[in-house]
PDB file of C-alpha atoms in Angstrom:
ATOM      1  CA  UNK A   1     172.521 239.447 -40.931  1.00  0.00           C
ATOM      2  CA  UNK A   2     170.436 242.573 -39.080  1.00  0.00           C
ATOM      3  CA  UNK A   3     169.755 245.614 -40.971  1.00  0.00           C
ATOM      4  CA  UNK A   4     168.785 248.471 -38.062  1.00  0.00           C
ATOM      5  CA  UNK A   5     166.336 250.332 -40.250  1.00  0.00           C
ATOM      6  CA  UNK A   6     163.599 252.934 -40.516  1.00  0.00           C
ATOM      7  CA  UNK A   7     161.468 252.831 -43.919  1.00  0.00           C
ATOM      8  CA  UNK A   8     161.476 256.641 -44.120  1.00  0.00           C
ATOM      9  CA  UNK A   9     165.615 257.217 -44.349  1.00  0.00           C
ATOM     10  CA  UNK A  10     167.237 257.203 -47.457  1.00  0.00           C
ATOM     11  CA  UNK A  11     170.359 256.491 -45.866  1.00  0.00           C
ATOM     12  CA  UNK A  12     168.467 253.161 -44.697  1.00  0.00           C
ATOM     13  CA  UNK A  13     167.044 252.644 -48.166  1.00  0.00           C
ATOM     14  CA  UNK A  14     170.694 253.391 -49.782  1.00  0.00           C
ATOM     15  CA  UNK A  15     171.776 249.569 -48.686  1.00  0.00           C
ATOM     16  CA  UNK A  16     168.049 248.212 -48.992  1.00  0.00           C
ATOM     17  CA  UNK A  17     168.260 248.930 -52.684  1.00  0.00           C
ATOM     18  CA  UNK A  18     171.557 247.771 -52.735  1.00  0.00           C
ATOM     19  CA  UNK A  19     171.559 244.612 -51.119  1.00  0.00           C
ATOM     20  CA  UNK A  20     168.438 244.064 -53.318  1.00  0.00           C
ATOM     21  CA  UNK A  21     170.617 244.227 -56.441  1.00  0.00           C
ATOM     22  CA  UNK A  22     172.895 242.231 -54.827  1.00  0.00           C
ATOM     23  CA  UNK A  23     170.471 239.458 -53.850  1.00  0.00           C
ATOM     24  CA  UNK A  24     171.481 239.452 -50.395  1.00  0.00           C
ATOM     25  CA  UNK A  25     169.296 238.272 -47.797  1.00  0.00           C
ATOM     26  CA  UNK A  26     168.940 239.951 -44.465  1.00  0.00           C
ATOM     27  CA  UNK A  27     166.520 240.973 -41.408  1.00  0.00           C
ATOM     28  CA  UNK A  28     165.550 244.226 -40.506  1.00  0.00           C
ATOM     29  CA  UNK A  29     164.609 245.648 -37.064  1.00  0.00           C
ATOM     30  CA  UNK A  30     162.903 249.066 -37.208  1.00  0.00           C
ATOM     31  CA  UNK A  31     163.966 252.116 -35.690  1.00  0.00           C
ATOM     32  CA  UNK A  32     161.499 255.458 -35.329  1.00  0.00           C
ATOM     33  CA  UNK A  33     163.784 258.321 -36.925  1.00  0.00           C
ATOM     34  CA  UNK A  34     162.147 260.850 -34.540  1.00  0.00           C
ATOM     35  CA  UNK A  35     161.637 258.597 -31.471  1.00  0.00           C
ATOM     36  CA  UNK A  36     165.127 258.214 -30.540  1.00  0.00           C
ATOM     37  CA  UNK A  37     164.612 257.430 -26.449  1.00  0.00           C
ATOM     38  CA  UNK A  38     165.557 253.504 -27.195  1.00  0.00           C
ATOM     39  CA  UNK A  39     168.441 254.522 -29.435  1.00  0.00           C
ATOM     40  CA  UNK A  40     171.607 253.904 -26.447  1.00  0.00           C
ATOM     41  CA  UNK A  41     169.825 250.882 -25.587  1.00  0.00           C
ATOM     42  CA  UNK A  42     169.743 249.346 -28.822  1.00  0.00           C
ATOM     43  CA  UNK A  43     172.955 250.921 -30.762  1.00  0.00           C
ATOM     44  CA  UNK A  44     175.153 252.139 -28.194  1.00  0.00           C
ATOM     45  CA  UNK A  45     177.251 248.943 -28.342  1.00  0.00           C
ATOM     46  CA  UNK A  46     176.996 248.618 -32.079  1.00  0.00           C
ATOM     47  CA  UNK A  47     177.505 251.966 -33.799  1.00  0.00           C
ATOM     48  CA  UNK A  48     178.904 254.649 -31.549  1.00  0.00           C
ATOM     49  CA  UNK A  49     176.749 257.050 -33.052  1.00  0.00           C
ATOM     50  CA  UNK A  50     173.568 255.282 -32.879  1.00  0.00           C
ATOM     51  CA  UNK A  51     172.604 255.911 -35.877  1.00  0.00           C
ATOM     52  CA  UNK A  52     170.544 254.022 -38.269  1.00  0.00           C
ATOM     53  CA  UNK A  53     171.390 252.051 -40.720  1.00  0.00           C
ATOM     54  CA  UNK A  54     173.378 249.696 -38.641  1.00  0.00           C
ATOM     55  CA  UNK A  55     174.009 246.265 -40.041  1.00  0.00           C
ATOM     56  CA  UNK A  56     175.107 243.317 -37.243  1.00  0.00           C
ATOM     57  CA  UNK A  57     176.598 240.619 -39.952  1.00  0.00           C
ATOM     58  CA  UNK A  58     176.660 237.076 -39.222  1.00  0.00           C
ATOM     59  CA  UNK A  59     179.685 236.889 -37.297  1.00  0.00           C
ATOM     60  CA  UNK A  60     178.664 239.377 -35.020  1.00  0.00           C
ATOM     61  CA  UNK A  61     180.544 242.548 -35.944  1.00  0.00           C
ATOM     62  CA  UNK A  62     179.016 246.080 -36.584  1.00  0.00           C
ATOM     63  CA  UNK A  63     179.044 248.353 -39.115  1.00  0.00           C
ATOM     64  CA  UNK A  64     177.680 251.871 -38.900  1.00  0.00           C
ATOM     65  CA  UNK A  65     177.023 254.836 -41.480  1.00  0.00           C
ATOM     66  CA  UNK A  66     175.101 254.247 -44.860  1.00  0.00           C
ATOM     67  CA  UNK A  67     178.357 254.956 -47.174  1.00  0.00           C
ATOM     68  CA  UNK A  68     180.693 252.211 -45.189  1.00  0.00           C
ATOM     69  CA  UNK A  69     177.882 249.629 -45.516  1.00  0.00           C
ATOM     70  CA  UNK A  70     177.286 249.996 -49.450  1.00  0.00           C
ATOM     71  CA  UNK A  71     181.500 250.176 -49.656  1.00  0.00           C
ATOM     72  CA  UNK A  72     181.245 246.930 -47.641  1.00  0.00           C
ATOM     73  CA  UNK A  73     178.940 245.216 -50.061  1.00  0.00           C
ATOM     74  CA  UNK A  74     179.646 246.694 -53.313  1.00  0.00           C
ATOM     75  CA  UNK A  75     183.327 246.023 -53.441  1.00  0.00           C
ATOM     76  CA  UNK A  76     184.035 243.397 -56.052  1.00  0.00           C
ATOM     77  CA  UNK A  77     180.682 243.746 -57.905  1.00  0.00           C
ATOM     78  CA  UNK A  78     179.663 245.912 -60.995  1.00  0.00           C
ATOM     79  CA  UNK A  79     178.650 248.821 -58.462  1.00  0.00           C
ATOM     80  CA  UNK A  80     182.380 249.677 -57.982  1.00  0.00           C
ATOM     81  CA  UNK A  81     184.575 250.025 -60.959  1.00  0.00           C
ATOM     82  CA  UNK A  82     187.723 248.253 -61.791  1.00  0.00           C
ATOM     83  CA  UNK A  83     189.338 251.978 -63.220  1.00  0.00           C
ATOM     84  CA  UNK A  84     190.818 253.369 -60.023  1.00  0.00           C
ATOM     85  CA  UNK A  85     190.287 256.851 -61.230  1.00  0.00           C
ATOM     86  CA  UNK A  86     186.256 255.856 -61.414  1.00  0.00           C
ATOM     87  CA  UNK A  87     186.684 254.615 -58.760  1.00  0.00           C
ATOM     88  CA  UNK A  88     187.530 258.381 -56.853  1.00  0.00           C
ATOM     89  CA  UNK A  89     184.848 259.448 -58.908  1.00  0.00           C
ATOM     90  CA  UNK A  90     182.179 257.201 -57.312  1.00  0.00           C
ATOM     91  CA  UNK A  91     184.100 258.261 -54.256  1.00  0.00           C
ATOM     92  CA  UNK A  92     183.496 261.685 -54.936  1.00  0.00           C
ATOM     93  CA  UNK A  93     179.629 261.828 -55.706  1.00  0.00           C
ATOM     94  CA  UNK A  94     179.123 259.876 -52.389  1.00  0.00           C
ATOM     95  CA  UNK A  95     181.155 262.623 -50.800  1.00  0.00           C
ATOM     96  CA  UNK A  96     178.874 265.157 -52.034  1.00  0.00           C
ATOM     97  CA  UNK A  97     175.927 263.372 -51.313  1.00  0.00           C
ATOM     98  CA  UNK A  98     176.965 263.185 -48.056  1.00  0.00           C
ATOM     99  CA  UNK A  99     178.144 266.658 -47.373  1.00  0.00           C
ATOM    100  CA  UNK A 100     176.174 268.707 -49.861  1.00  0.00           C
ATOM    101  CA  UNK A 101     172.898 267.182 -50.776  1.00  0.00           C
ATOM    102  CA  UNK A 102     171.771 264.805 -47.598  1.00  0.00           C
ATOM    103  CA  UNK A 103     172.105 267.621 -45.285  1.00  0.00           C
ATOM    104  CA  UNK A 104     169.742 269.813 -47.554  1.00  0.00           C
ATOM    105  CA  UNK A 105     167.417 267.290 -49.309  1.00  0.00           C
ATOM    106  CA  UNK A 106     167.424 264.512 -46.504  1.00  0.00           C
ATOM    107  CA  UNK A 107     167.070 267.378 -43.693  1.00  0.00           C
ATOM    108  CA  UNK A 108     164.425 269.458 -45.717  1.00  0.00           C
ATOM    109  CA  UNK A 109     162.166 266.445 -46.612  1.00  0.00           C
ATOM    110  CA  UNK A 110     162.359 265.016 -42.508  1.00  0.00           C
ATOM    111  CA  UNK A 111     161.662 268.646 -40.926  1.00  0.00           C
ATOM    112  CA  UNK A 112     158.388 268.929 -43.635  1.00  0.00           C
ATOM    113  CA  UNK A 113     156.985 265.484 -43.835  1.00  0.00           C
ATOM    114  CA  UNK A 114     157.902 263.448 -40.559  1.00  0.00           C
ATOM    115  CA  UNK A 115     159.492 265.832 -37.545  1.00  0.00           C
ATOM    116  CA  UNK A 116     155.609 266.683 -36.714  1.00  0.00           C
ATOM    117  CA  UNK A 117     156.322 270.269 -35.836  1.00  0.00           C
ATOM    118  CA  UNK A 118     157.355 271.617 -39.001  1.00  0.00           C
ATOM    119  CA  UNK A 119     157.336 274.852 -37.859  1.00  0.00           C
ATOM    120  CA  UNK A 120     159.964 274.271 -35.116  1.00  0.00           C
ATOM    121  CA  UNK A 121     162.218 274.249 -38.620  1.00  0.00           C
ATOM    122  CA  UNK A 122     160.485 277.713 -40.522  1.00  0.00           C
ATOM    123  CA  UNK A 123     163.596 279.903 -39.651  1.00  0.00           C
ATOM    124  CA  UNK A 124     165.681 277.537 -40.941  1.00  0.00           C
ATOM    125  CA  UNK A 125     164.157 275.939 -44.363  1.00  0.00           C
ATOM    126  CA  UNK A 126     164.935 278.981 -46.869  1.00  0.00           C
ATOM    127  CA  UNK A 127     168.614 278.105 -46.446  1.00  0.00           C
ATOM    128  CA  UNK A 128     168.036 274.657 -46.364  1.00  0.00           C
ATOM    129  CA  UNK A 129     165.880 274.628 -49.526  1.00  0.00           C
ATOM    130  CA  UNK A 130     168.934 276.861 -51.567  1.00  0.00           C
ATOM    131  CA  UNK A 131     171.489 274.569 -50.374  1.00  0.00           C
ATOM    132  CA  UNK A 132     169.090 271.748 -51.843  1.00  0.00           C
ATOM    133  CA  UNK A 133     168.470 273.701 -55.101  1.00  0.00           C
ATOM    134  CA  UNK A 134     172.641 274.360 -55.516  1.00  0.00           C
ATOM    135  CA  UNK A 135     173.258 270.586 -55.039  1.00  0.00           C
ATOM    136  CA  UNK A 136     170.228 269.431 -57.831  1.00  0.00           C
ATOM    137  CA  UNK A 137     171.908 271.932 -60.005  1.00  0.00           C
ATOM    138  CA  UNK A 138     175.634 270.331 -59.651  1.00  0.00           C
ATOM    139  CA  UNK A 139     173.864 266.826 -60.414  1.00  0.00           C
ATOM    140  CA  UNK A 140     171.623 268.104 -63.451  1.00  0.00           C
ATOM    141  CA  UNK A 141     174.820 270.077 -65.105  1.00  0.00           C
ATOM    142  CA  UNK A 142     176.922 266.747 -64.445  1.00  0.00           C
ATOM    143  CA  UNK A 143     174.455 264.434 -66.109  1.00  0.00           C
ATOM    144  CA  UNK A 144     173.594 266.528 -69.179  1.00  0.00           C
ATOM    145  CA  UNK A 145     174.680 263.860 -71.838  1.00  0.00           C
ATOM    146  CA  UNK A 146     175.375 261.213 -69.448  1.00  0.00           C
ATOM    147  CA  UNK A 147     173.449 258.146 -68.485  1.00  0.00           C
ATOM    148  CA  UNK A 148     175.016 257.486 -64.988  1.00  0.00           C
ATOM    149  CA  UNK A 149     176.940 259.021 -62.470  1.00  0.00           C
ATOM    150  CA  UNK A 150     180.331 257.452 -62.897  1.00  0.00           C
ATOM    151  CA  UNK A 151     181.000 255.235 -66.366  1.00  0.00           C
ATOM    152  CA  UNK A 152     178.131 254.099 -68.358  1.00  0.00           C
ATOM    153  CA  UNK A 153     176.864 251.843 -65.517  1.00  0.00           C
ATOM    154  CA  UNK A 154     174.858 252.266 -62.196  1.00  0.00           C
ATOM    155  CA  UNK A 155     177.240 252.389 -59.282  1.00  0.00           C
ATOM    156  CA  UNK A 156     177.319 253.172 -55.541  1.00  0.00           C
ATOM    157  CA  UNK A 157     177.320 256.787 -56.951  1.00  0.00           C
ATOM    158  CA  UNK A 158     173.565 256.356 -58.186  1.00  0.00           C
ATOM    159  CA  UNK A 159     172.829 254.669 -55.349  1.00  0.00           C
ATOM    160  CA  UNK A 160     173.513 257.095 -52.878  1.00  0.00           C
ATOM    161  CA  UNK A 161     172.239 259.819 -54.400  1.00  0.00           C
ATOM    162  CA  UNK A 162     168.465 258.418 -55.945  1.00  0.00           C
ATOM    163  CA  UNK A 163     167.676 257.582 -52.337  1.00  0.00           C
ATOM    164  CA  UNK A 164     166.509 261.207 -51.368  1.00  0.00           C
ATOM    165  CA  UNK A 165     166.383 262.613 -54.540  1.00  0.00           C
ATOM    166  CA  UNK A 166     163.659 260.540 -55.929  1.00  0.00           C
ATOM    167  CA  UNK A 167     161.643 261.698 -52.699  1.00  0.00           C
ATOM    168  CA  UNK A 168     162.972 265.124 -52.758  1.00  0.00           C
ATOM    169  CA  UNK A 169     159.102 266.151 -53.848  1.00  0.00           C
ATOM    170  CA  UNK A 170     158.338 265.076 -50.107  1.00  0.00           C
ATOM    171  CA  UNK A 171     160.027 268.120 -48.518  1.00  0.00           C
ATOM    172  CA  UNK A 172     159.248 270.625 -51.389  1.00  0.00           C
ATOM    173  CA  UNK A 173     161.431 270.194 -53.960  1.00  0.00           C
ATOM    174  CA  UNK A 174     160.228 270.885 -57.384  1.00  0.00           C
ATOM    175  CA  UNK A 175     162.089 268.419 -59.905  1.00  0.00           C
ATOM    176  CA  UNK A 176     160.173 269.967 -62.949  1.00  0.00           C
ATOM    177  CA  UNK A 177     162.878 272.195 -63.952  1.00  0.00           C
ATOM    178  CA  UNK A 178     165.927 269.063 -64.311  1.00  0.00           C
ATOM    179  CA  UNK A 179     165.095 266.562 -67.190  1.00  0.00           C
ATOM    180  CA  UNK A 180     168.574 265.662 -66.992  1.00  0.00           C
ATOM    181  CA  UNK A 181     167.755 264.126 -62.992  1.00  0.00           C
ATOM    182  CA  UNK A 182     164.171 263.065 -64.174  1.00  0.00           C
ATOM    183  CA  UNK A 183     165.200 260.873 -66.901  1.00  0.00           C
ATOM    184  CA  UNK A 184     168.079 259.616 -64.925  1.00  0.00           C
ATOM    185  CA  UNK A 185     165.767 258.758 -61.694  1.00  0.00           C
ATOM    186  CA  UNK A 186     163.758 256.946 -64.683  1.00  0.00           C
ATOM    187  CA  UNK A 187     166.316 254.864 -65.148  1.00  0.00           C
ATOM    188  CA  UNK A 188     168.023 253.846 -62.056  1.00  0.00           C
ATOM    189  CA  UNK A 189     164.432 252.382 -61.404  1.00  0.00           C
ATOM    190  CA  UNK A 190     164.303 250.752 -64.391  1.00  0.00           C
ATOM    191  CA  UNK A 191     167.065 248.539 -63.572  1.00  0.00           C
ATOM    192  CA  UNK A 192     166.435 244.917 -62.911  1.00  0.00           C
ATOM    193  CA  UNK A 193     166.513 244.140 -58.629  1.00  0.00           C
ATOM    194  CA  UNK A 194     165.242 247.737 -58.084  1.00  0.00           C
ATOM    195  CA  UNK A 195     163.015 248.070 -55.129  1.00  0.00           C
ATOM    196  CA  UNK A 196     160.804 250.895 -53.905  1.00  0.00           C
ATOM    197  CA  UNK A 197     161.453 253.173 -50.861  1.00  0.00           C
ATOM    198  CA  UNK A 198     158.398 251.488 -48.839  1.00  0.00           C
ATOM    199  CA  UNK A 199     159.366 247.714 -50.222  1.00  0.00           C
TER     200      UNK A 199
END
């Protein structure tokens, strides 16, 4: 199995972490996230968007987009829940990760710490950054008095969403202000098979 991956994306370090849990082996070829001239060459035939992460499995066949691949994996294990309705709710958070807090966080932390012309991006990171601050608050309000995401277990819901928040810091983002996030970062990496961004 072939993991297309750059160390820097949290949407690449979404299925590292989770394949770690998982004890799944694999390779990994690494893609630049700003050098994209290779990307047709490499992807176009795998993952219509070329996009990393892209994972080739063993037989062959291609799966694109960070969400599909954890899906792909997780079904089955502890990381999805057997209650359907928890189920939506994992469902949901990776939603919102997706659509609220990747395109703030994610974008934020990539235009600041590894475009290389930051200031291509000025005009643009004052909206970014309140986008960013309205999705930490929806996550700190949701896990006042709650361990997890979804249940009283780590799922595909705390996956998704450590990945850039833990490096949030990188494009700015001052955690200080949401013990509720701190102590739950603290403990998704606590958990036994946890790996590091730059593992």
């Amino acid at each position: 199995m072939l993991l297309y991956d750059s160390p820097v994306s949290g949407n690449c370090y979404k299925v590292r972490l989770l394949l770690a849990h998982l004890g799944i082996p694999y390779e990994r070829r690494e893609l630049s996230v700003v050098d994209r001239s290779n990307r047709s060459e490499v992807l176009g035939e795998l993952n219509p968007a070329q996009r990393v992460p892209t994972l080739v499995l063993d037989d062959g066949r291609a799966l694109g987009e960070s969400g599909a691949i954890l899906w792909y994996f997780a079904e089955g294990t502890e990381f999805v829940p057997e209650d359907r309705y928890e189920r939506a709710q994992v469902l949901q958070w990776m939603f919102f990760e997706q659509y609220d807090h990747e395109p703030a966080l994610a974008v934020v932390r990539f235009w600041v710490a590894y475009s290389g012309r930051p200031e291509a991006f000025a005009d643009r990171l004052e909206e970014r950054m309140a986008a960013g601050y309205r999705a930490l608050d929806a996550m700190e309000r949701h896990l006042d008095g709650r361990q997890f995401f979804v249940g009283d277990r780590l799922s595909l819901a705390d996956i998704a969403l450590y990945a850039y928040t833990h490096v949030a810091s990188e494009g700015g983002f001052e955690l200080d202000s949401y013990p509720a996030i701190g102590a739950w970062l603290g403990r998704v990496a606590a958990k036994p098979g946890h790996v590091p961004i730059d593992a």
